[in-house]
Amino acid sequence: MIELESVTKKYGNLTALRDVSFHITEKETVGLLGRNGAGKTTLLNLITGYFPPSAGRIRIGGMEMAKDPAACKRLIGYMPERPPLYDEMTTESYLRFVCRLREVKKQAVRDHVEEILALCGLREVRTRVLGHLSRGYRQRAGIAQALCGAPEILVFDEPTTGLDPQQTVEIRELIRRLRGEHTVIFSSHILSEVQQVCSRVIILDEGRMALDYDAEHPDSGRLLLRLKIAGETPAVLKRLRHLDGFEDAEALPEEETGVAEVRVSAVRGEDSGAALDRAFRTLADSGLPVRMMREERENLEEVFLRVISGSGRQ
Ligand code: ATP
């Protein structure tokens, strides 16, 4: 549905996005995560054809954005960070207006708008003027306008920014309801939010794609090894840091005196089984017997912190 190939975007001398590539398949819900200024809005503006990339290619539904922008844009409903609402219109008349813009057949508009009002929890404010709505309702109206014409792809830029906790939960719930019906990409700088709504997370860091993490495919996180080794922690760490197939050895708090607790991560691409066997033998041969060895997978929070701190760019 959405394909980016080596996409770069420059604003004058500033490179806001650098060589970003990924594919999003039909009906996936993907969270775009990154700190302020990481390039999220820039990326979403490129996907929606708001402006062209400085280099690289963007395909939407198999079509080239550069060659056929109108056809690509027809597949997309977009809610920018500040929803484009006409404040003097009522909620219902605004949605009808957007439906006409999006070429919904005249006789279908009424039912379509009814459906969207119900889905977005806007029925009680249908006759209210948009300019008088609370921020939560305005966000819902922003999502509602993106749904007009039932586009395949929905793009939401920080849909929960500035909302109170109750409104945030409601918007999250709404996005969750859209899962499986549309291909959804939404940006956020809140890790837990992305975790709750989607299984796949793309992390941007300073304009680069730092990680493409898919919770449903456990090989997204690194393989970690937690070990208890009879020996002094400094000696154990020294040995582990020279062990092939592993990196980032760190000490954990000791529970038993004289037994080091450590965590190491497997080097990507290594045969992890072979690396584990080697670790076991080498430690034993070095007079550091392994008391416990357990495999763990990095969770999204650990991946995020590692990637954002810049220690493990992929
Ligand atoms: P935020 O979470 O604050 O919205 P973001 O991840 O969406 O941030 P972008 O808005 O894409 O980040 O900005 C990426 C970088 O590009 C920032 O350094 C920003 O200052 C810069 N930038 C964005 N738009 C423009 C523009 N029109 N002209 C010049 N620089 C820009």
mmCIF file of C-alpha atoms and ligand atoms in Angstrom:
data_model
loop_
_atom_site.group_PDB
_atom_site.id
_atom_site.type_symbol
_atom_site.label_atom_id
_atom_site.label_comp_id
_atom_site.label_asym_id
_atom_site.label_seq_id
_atom_site.Cartn_x
_atom_site.Cartn_y
_atom_site.Cartn_z
ATOM 1 C CA MET A 1 0.000 0.000 0.000
ATOM 2 C CA ILE A 2 2.751 2.446 0.951
ATOM 3 C CA GLU A 3 6.288 2.003 -0.367
ATOM 4 C CA LEU A 4 9.190 4.321 0.244
ATOM 5 C CA GLU A 5 12.481 3.767 -1.486
ATOM 6 C CA SER A 6 15.549 5.724 -0.333
ATOM 7 C CA VAL A 7 13.524 8.827 0.382
ATOM 8 C CA THR A 8 15.388 11.987 1.362
ATOM 9 C CA LYS A 9 13.888 15.398 2.100
ATOM 10 C CA LYS A 10 15.901 18.570 2.421
ATOM 11 C CA TYR A 11 14.710 21.995 3.481
ATOM 12 C CA GLY A 12 17.522 24.182 2.160
ATOM 13 C CA ASN A 13 20.631 23.012 4.010
ATOM 14 C CA LEU A 14 18.714 20.954 6.534
ATOM 15 C CA THR A 15 18.211 17.279 5.765
ATOM 16 C CA ALA A 16 14.957 16.455 7.583
ATOM 17 C CA LEU A 17 14.814 12.864 6.240
ATOM 18 C CA ARG A 18 17.701 10.770 5.038
ATOM 19 C CA ASP A 19 17.456 7.642 2.899
ATOM 20 C CA VAL A 20 14.256 6.225 4.390
ATOM 21 C CA SER A 21 12.873 2.976 2.938
ATOM 22 C CA PHE A 22 9.979 0.784 4.082
ATOM 23 C CA HIS A 23 6.840 -0.994 2.890
ATOM 24 C CA ILE A 24 3.471 -1.000 4.594
ATOM 25 C CA THR A 25 1.075 -3.683 3.450
ATOM 26 C CA GLU A 26 -2.702 -3.553 3.210
ATOM 27 C CA LYS A 27 -4.597 -3.208 6.518
ATOM 28 C CA GLU A 28 -1.493 -2.819 8.653
ATOM 29 C CA THR A 29 -1.575 -0.278 11.499
ATOM 30 C CA VAL A 30 1.832 1.309 11.874
ATOM 31 C CA GLY A 31 3.003 3.785 14.470
ATOM 32 C CA LEU A 32 5.624 6.330 13.524
ATOM 33 C CA LEU A 33 7.606 7.153 16.599
ATOM 34 C CA GLY A 34 10.289 9.752 17.199
ATOM 35 C CA ARG A 35 11.221 12.750 19.273
ATOM 36 C CA ASN A 36 10.262 16.294 18.304
ATOM 37 C CA GLY A 37 11.978 17.215 15.071
ATOM 38 C CA ALA A 38 12.760 13.585 14.156
ATOM 39 C CA GLY A 39 11.040 14.049 10.788
ATOM 40 C CA LYS A 40 7.617 12.491 11.389
ATOM 41 C CA THR A 41 5.511 15.297 9.919
ATOM 42 C CA THR A 42 7.898 15.561 6.981
ATOM 43 C CA LEU A 43 7.517 11.849 6.295
ATOM 44 C CA LEU A 44 3.715 11.998 6.493
ATOM 45 C CA ASN A 45 3.636 15.033 4.200
ATOM 46 C CA LEU A 46 5.670 13.079 1.655
ATOM 47 C CA ILE A 47 3.396 10.029 1.887
ATOM 48 C CA THR A 48 0.331 12.207 1.355
ATOM 49 C CA GLY A 49 1.938 13.996 -1.606
ATOM 50 C CA TYR A 50 1.852 17.384 0.107
ATOM 51 C CA PHE A 51 5.350 17.985 -1.223
ATOM 52 C CA PRO A 52 7.794 15.865 -3.232
ATOM 53 C CA PRO A 53 10.947 14.211 -1.854
ATOM 54 C CA SER A 54 14.353 15.674 -2.706
ATOM 55 C CA ALA A 55 15.402 12.133 -3.710
ATOM 56 C CA GLY A 56 13.862 8.673 -3.717
ATOM 57 C CA ARG A 57 10.522 7.202 -4.757
ATOM 58 C CA ILE A 58 7.115 6.930 -3.128
ATOM 59 C CA ARG A 59 4.465 4.468 -4.316
ATOM 60 C CA ILE A 60 0.910 4.417 -3.036
ATOM 61 C CA GLY A 61 -1.255 1.431 -3.928
ATOM 62 C CA GLY A 62 1.398 0.464 -6.473
ATOM 63 C CA MET A 63 1.263 3.862 -8.227
ATOM 64 C CA GLU A 64 4.071 6.415 -8.370
ATOM 65 C CA MET A 65 3.262 9.549 -6.390
ATOM 66 C CA ALA A 66 5.507 11.574 -8.730
ATOM 67 C CA LYS A 67 3.688 10.367 -11.865
ATOM 68 C CA ASP A 68 0.099 10.060 -10.730
ATOM 69 C CA PRO A 69 -0.416 12.217 -7.643
ATOM 70 C CA ALA A 70 -4.199 12.567 -8.015
ATOM 71 C CA ALA A 71 -4.771 8.798 -8.150
ATOM 72 C CA CYS A 72 -2.429 8.256 -5.188
ATOM 73 C CA LYS A 73 -4.077 10.971 -3.109
ATOM 74 C CA ARG A 74 -7.515 9.524 -3.793
ATOM 75 C CA LEU A 75 -6.465 6.493 -1.740
ATOM 76 C CA ILE A 76 -5.471 8.592 1.271
ATOM 77 C CA GLY A 77 -7.368 10.285 4.096
ATOM 78 C CA TYR A 78 -5.095 12.658 6.005
ATOM 79 C CA MET A 79 -5.433 14.342 9.335
ATOM 80 C CA PRO A 80 -2.600 16.841 9.741
ATOM 81 C CA GLU A 81 -1.410 17.897 13.202
ATOM 82 C CA ARG A 82 -3.949 20.731 13.157
ATOM 83 C CA PRO A 83 -7.138 19.447 11.516
ATOM 84 C CA PRO A 84 -8.309 21.596 8.590
ATOM 85 C CA LEU A 85 -11.727 22.527 9.963
ATOM 86 C CA TYR A 86 -13.915 25.388 8.750
ATOM 87 C CA ASP A 87 -14.905 26.867 12.079
ATOM 88 C CA GLU A 88 -18.124 28.475 10.901
ATOM 89 C CA MET A 89 -19.565 25.186 9.557
ATOM 90 C CA THR A 90 -21.494 22.664 11.647
ATOM 91 C CA THR A 91 -19.936 19.226 12.108
ATOM 92 C CA GLU A 92 -22.460 17.557 9.848
ATOM 93 C CA SER A 93 -22.410 20.139 7.055
ATOM 94 C CA TYR A 94 -18.607 20.101 7.080
ATOM 95 C CA LEU A 95 -18.481 16.315 6.676
ATOM 96 C CA ARG A 96 -21.021 16.488 3.845
ATOM 97 C CA PHE A 97 -18.855 19.121 2.197
ATOM 98 C CA VAL A 98 -15.732 16.945 2.493
ATOM 99 C CA CYS A 99 -17.665 13.978 1.071
ATOM 100 C CA ARG A 100 -18.541 16.021 -2.003
ATOM 101 C CA LEU A 101 -14.897 17.092 -2.366
ATOM 102 C CA ARG A 102 -13.925 13.450 -2.210
ATOM 103 C CA GLU A 103 -16.459 12.594 -4.899
ATOM 104 C CA VAL A 104 -18.805 10.490 -2.781
ATOM 105 C CA LYS A 105 -21.970 9.944 -4.848
ATOM 106 C CA LYS A 106 -24.643 12.501 -3.924
ATOM 107 C CA GLN A 107 -27.227 9.882 -2.934
ATOM 108 C CA ALA A 108 -24.683 8.064 -0.716
ATOM 109 C CA VAL A 109 -23.505 11.128 1.235
ATOM 110 C CA ARG A 110 -26.253 11.109 3.889
ATOM 111 C CA ASP A 111 -25.702 7.479 4.965
ATOM 112 C CA HIS A 112 -21.940 7.790 4.737
ATOM 113 C CA VAL A 113 -21.890 10.866 6.994
ATOM 114 C CA GLU A 114 -24.254 9.141 9.457
ATOM 115 C CA GLU A 115 -21.884 6.193 9.650
ATOM 116 C CA ILE A 116 -18.853 8.435 10.234
ATOM 117 C CA LEU A 117 -20.656 10.547 12.871
ATOM 118 C CA ALA A 118 -21.533 7.358 14.758
ATOM 119 C CA LEU A 119 -18.065 5.816 14.429
ATOM 120 C CA CYS A 120 -16.318 8.964 15.604
ATOM 121 C CA GLY A 121 -18.759 9.673 18.461
ATOM 122 C CA LEU A 122 -19.834 12.958 16.892
ATOM 123 C CA ARG A 123 -23.595 12.479 16.740
ATOM 124 C CA GLU A 124 -24.218 14.663 19.794
ATOM 125 C CA VAL A 125 -22.347 17.598 18.220
ATOM 126 C CA ARG A 126 -23.623 17.207 14.653
ATOM 127 C CA THR A 127 -25.404 20.579 14.662
ATOM 128 C CA ARG A 128 -22.703 22.419 16.618
ATOM 129 C CA VAL A 129 -20.448 24.888 14.868
ATOM 130 C CA LEU A 130 -16.903 23.462 14.622
ATOM 131 C CA GLY A 131 -15.357 26.618 16.070
ATOM 132 C CA HIS A 132 -17.226 25.938 19.340
ATOM 133 C CA LEU A 133 -16.105 22.331 19.799
ATOM 134 C CA SER A 134 -13.690 21.199 22.509
ATOM 135 C CA ARG A 135 -10.238 20.051 21.423
ATOM 136 C CA GLY A 136 -11.202 16.381 21.781
ATOM 137 C CA TYR A 137 -14.223 16.792 19.522
ATOM 138 C CA ARG A 138 -12.172 18.803 17.034
ATOM 139 C CA GLN A 139 -9.665 15.944 16.833
ATOM 140 C CA ARG A 140 -12.517 13.513 16.248
ATOM 141 C CA ALA A 141 -13.870 15.804 13.531
ATOM 142 C CA GLY A 142 -10.362 15.801 12.020
ATOM 143 C CA ILE A 143 -10.346 12.015 11.953
ATOM 144 C CA ALA A 144 -13.921 12.036 10.613
ATOM 145 C CA GLN A 145 -12.961 14.209 7.627
ATOM 146 C CA ALA A 146 -10.102 11.810 6.847
ATOM 147 C CA LEU A 147 -12.642 8.968 6.727
ATOM 148 C CA CYS A 148 -14.885 10.691 4.169
ATOM 149 C CA GLY A 149 -14.945 8.704 0.933
ATOM 150 C CA ALA A 150 -13.679 5.594 2.798
ATOM 151 C CA PRO A 151 -10.047 5.882 1.639
ATOM 152 C CA GLU A 152 -7.896 2.753 1.834
ATOM 153 C CA ILE A 153 -5.119 4.560 3.671
ATOM 154 C CA LEU A 154 -5.454 6.753 6.742
ATOM 155 C CA VAL A 155 -2.641 9.041 7.834
ATOM 156 C CA PHE A 156 -2.869 10.796 11.205
ATOM 157 C CA ASP A 157 -0.233 13.241 12.418
ATOM 158 C CA GLU A 158 0.024 13.195 16.239
ATOM 159 C CA PRO A 159 -3.716 12.680 16.705
ATOM 160 C CA THR A 160 -3.587 12.838 20.512
ATOM 161 C CA THR A 161 -1.310 15.839 20.991
ATOM 162 C CA GLY A 162 -2.799 18.422 23.338
ATOM 163 C CA LEU A 163 -5.667 16.227 24.516
ATOM 164 C CA ASP A 164 -6.542 15.528 28.129
ATOM 165 C CA PRO A 165 -6.170 11.904 29.341
ATOM 166 C CA GLN A 166 -9.831 11.034 28.767
ATOM 167 C CA GLN A 167 -9.828 12.481 25.232
ATOM 168 C CA THR A 168 -6.536 10.711 24.514
ATOM 169 C CA VAL A 169 -8.038 7.351 25.461
ATOM 170 C CA GLU A 170 -11.076 8.041 23.244
ATOM 171 C CA ILE A 171 -8.989 8.925 20.190
ATOM 172 C CA ARG A 172 -6.796 5.863 20.726
ATOM 173 C CA GLU A 173 -9.916 3.725 20.953
ATOM 174 C CA LEU A 174 -11.179 5.233 17.716
ATOM 175 C CA ILE A 175 -7.931 4.445 15.893
ATOM 176 C CA ARG A 176 -8.114 0.928 17.282
ATOM 177 C CA ARG A 177 -11.589 0.549 15.792
ATOM 178 C CA LEU A 178 -10.225 1.481 12.370
ATOM 179 C CA ARG A 179 -7.638 -1.304 12.532
ATOM 180 C CA GLY A 180 -8.173 -4.025 10.005
ATOM 181 C CA GLU A 181 -10.553 -1.838 7.950
ATOM 182 C CA HIS A 182 -7.898 0.525 6.611
ATOM 183 C CA THR A 183 -4.146 0.777 6.272
ATOM 184 C CA VAL A 184 -3.263 3.198 9.066
ATOM 185 C CA ILE A 185 -0.082 5.133 9.750
ATOM 186 C CA PHE A 186 -0.031 7.568 12.640
ATOM 187 C CA SER A 187 2.719 9.499 14.329
ATOM 188 C CA SER A 188 3.317 9.984 18.003
ATOM 189 C CA HIS A 189 6.160 10.715 20.357
ATOM 190 C CA ILE A 190 4.578 8.587 23.075
ATOM 191 C CA LEU A 191 5.890 5.057 23.126
ATOM 192 C CA SER A 192 3.089 3.543 25.228
ATOM 193 C CA GLU A 193 0.458 4.975 22.912
ATOM 194 C CA VAL A 194 2.001 3.408 19.852
ATOM 195 C CA GLN A 195 2.424 0.136 21.735
ATOM 196 C CA GLN A 196 -1.267 0.052 22.634
ATOM 197 C CA VAL A 197 -2.541 0.710 19.134
ATOM 198 C CA CYS A 198 -0.206 -1.058 16.722
ATOM 199 C CA SER A 199 2.023 -4.055 16.434
ATOM 200 C CA ARG A 200 4.460 -2.431 14.023
ATOM 201 C CA VAL A 201 6.479 0.625 14.920
ATOM 202 C CA ILE A 202 8.815 2.615 12.720
ATOM 203 C CA ILE A 203 11.207 4.756 14.724
ATOM 204 C CA LEU A 204 12.736 7.880 13.228
ATOM 205 C CA ASP A 205 15.739 9.487 14.822
ATOM 206 C CA GLU A 206 17.211 12.701 13.446
ATOM 207 C CA GLY A 207 15.710 12.019 10.038
ATOM 208 C CA ARG A 208 16.950 8.453 9.771
ATOM 209 C CA MET A 209 14.961 5.312 10.062
ATOM 210 C CA ALA A 210 16.359 3.932 13.281
ATOM 211 C CA LEU A 211 14.165 0.858 13.551
ATOM 212 C CA ASP A 212 11.317 -1.065 11.982
ATOM 213 C CA TYR A 213 9.924 -3.120 14.871
ATOM 214 C CA ASP A 214 7.180 -5.667 14.431
ATOM 215 C CA ALA A 215 5.931 -7.171 17.690
ATOM 216 C CA GLU A 216 4.305 -10.027 15.780
ATOM 217 C CA HIS A 217 7.678 -11.054 14.381
ATOM 218 C CA PRO A 218 9.836 -11.564 17.439
ATOM 219 C CA ASP A 219 13.104 -11.308 15.549
ATOM 220 C CA SER A 220 12.546 -7.522 15.501
ATOM 221 C CA GLY A 221 14.070 -7.102 18.941
ATOM 222 C CA ARG A 222 17.598 -8.288 19.637
ATOM 223 C CA LEU A 223 18.209 -11.609 21.303
ATOM 224 C CA LEU A 224 19.438 -11.039 24.824
ATOM 225 C CA LEU A 225 21.109 -13.498 27.102
ATOM 226 C CA ARG A 226 20.758 -13.244 30.875
ATOM 227 C CA LEU A 227 23.447 -15.129 32.758
ATOM 228 C CA LYS A 228 24.398 -15.984 36.313
ATOM 229 C CA ILE A 229 28.052 -16.867 36.487
ATOM 230 C CA ALA A 230 30.081 -17.968 39.504
ATOM 231 C CA GLY A 231 32.787 -15.326 39.560
ATOM 232 C CA GLU A 232 33.538 -11.690 40.243
ATOM 233 C CA THR A 233 31.571 -9.269 38.092
ATOM 234 C CA PRO A 234 34.567 -7.356 36.596
ATOM 235 C CA ALA A 235 36.245 -10.602 35.498
ATOM 236 C CA VAL A 236 33.011 -11.935 34.024
ATOM 237 C CA LEU A 237 32.364 -8.711 32.109
ATOM 238 C CA LYS A 238 35.935 -8.681 30.792
ATOM 239 C CA ARG A 239 35.566 -12.228 29.497
ATOM 240 C CA LEU A 240 32.162 -11.606 27.945
ATOM 241 C CA ARG A 241 33.330 -8.465 26.186
ATOM 242 C CA HIS A 242 35.874 -10.551 24.321
ATOM 243 C CA LEU A 243 33.415 -13.246 23.363
ATOM 244 C CA ASP A 244 32.572 -13.601 19.662
ATOM 245 C CA GLY A 245 28.916 -13.334 18.732
ATOM 246 C CA PHE A 246 27.914 -11.063 21.611
ATOM 247 C CA GLU A 247 28.053 -7.372 22.414
ATOM 248 C CA ASP A 248 26.944 -4.832 25.010
ATOM 249 C CA ALA A 249 27.701 -6.901 28.113
ATOM 250 C CA GLU A 250 26.241 -5.156 31.166
ATOM 251 C CA ALA A 251 26.187 -6.018 34.852
ATOM 252 C CA LEU A 252 22.890 -6.449 36.671
ATOM 253 C CA PRO A 253 22.537 -6.145 40.457
ATOM 254 C CA GLU A 254 24.076 -9.162 42.187
ATOM 255 C CA GLU A 255 21.647 -11.265 44.219
ATOM 256 C CA GLU A 256 24.273 -13.633 45.608
ATOM 257 C CA THR A 257 27.801 -12.638 46.606
ATOM 258 C CA GLY A 258 30.374 -14.013 44.202
ATOM 259 C CA VAL A 259 27.808 -14.765 41.519
ATOM 260 C CA ALA A 260 27.758 -12.208 38.746
ATOM 261 C CA GLU A 261 24.502 -11.410 36.957
ATOM 262 C CA VAL A 262 24.953 -10.047 33.485
ATOM 263 C CA ARG A 263 23.132 -9.447 30.275
ATOM 264 C CA VAL A 264 24.634 -9.573 26.797
ATOM 265 C CA SER A 265 23.042 -9.254 23.404
ATOM 266 C CA ALA A 266 23.640 -11.480 20.418
ATOM 267 C CA VAL A 267 25.190 -9.834 17.385
ATOM 268 C CA ARG A 268 22.614 -9.607 14.617
ATOM 269 C CA GLY A 269 22.969 -12.156 11.849
ATOM 270 C CA GLU A 270 24.999 -14.546 14.037
ATOM 271 C CA ASP A 271 23.784 -18.094 14.462
ATOM 272 C CA SER A 272 22.461 -17.565 17.985
ATOM 273 C CA GLY A 273 22.503 -21.281 18.837
ATOM 274 C CA ALA A 274 26.185 -21.554 17.962
ATOM 275 C CA ALA A 275 26.939 -18.333 19.857
ATOM 276 C CA LEU A 276 25.199 -19.690 22.965
ATOM 277 C CA ASP A 277 27.155 -22.965 22.843
ATOM 278 C CA ARG A 278 30.383 -21.058 22.411
ATOM 279 C CA ALA A 279 29.583 -18.742 25.323
ATOM 280 C CA PHE A 280 28.815 -21.676 27.589
ATOM 281 C CA ARG A 281 32.046 -23.521 26.729
ATOM 282 C CA THR A 282 34.317 -20.484 26.782
ATOM 283 C CA LEU A 283 33.092 -19.336 30.182
ATOM 284 C CA ALA A 284 33.460 -22.813 31.655
ATOM 285 C CA ASP A 285 36.991 -23.120 30.197
ATOM 286 C CA SER A 286 37.865 -19.745 31.743
ATOM 287 C CA GLY A 287 36.948 -20.930 35.228
ATOM 288 C CA LEU A 288 33.695 -19.002 35.183
ATOM 289 C CA PRO A 289 30.982 -21.664 35.386
ATOM 290 C CA VAL A 290 27.535 -20.687 34.187
ATOM 291 C CA ARG A 291 24.867 -21.181 36.854
ATOM 292 C CA MET A 292 21.975 -19.920 34.756
ATOM 293 C CA MET A 293 21.541 -18.937 31.128
ATOM 294 C CA ARG A 294 18.257 -17.620 29.794
ATOM 295 C CA GLU A 295 17.307 -16.200 26.413
ATOM 296 C CA GLU A 296 15.184 -13.055 26.338
ATOM 297 C CA ARG A 297 13.842 -10.836 23.618
ATOM 298 C CA GLU A 298 14.188 -7.107 23.818
ATOM 299 C CA ASN A 299 10.801 -5.458 24.238
ATOM 300 C CA LEU A 300 9.767 -2.329 22.401
ATOM 301 C CA GLU A 301 10.620 -0.034 25.285
ATOM 302 C CA GLU A 302 14.175 -1.367 25.465
ATOM 303 C CA VAL A 303 14.521 -1.161 21.683
ATOM 304 C CA PHE A 304 13.258 2.431 21.703
ATOM 305 C CA LEU A 305 15.628 3.567 24.430
ATOM 306 C CA ARG A 306 18.585 1.867 22.774
ATOM 307 C CA VAL A 307 17.848 3.284 19.361
ATOM 308 C CA ILE A 308 17.017 6.781 20.572
ATOM 309 C CA SER A 309 20.122 6.975 22.725
ATOM 310 C CA GLY A 310 22.047 6.309 19.516
ATOM 311 C CA SER A 311 23.934 3.314 20.811
ATOM 312 C CA GLY A 312 22.655 0.769 18.357
ATOM 313 C CA ARG A 313 21.599 2.257 15.105
ATOM 314 C CA GLN A 314 20.684 -0.383 12.533
HETATM 315 P P1 ATP B 1 7.316 17.266 15.916
HETATM 316 O O1 ATP B 1 7.102 16.067 16.767
HETATM 317 O O2 ATP B 1 7.896 18.433 16.696
HETATM 318 O O3 ATP B 1 6.132 17.645 15.076
HETATM 319 P P2 ATP B 1 8.558 15.951 13.657
HETATM 320 O O4 ATP B 1 9.172 14.663 14.029
HETATM 321 O O5 ATP B 1 7.210 15.932 13.040
HETATM 322 O O6 ATP B 1 8.534 16.902 14.922
HETATM 323 P P3 ATP B 1 9.346 17.553 11.384
HETATM 324 O O7 ATP B 1 8.274 18.585 11.625
HETATM 325 O O8 ATP B 1 9.200 16.658 10.234
HETATM 326 O O9 ATP B 1 9.590 16.694 12.698
HETATM 327 O O10 ATP B 1 10.709 18.345 11.265
HETATM 328 C C1 ATP B 1 11.954 17.720 10.980
HETATM 329 C C2 ATP B 1 13.026 18.788 10.883
HETATM 330 O O11 ATP B 1 12.787 19.601 9.739
HETATM 331 C C3 ATP B 1 13.038 19.760 12.067
HETATM 332 O O12 ATP B 1 14.384 20.074 12.309
HETATM 333 C C4 ATP B 1 12.264 20.952 11.567
HETATM 334 O O13 ATP B 1 12.682 22.123 12.226
HETATM 335 C C5 ATP B 1 12.609 20.964 10.091
HETATM 336 N N1 ATP B 1 11.530 21.527 9.239
HETATM 337 C C6 ATP B 1 10.263 21.064 9.168
HETATM 338 N N2 ATP B 1 9.541 21.747 8.250
HETATM 339 C C7 ATP B 1 10.385 22.672 7.727
HETATM 340 C C8 ATP B 1 10.263 23.673 6.717
HETATM 341 N N3 ATP B 1 9.135 23.863 6.063
HETATM 342 N N4 ATP B 1 11.352 24.421 6.456
HETATM 343 C C9 ATP B 1 12.524 24.232 7.101
HETATM 344 N N5 ATP B 1 12.716 23.286 8.053
HETATM 345 C C10 ATP B 1 11.681 22.534 8.368
#
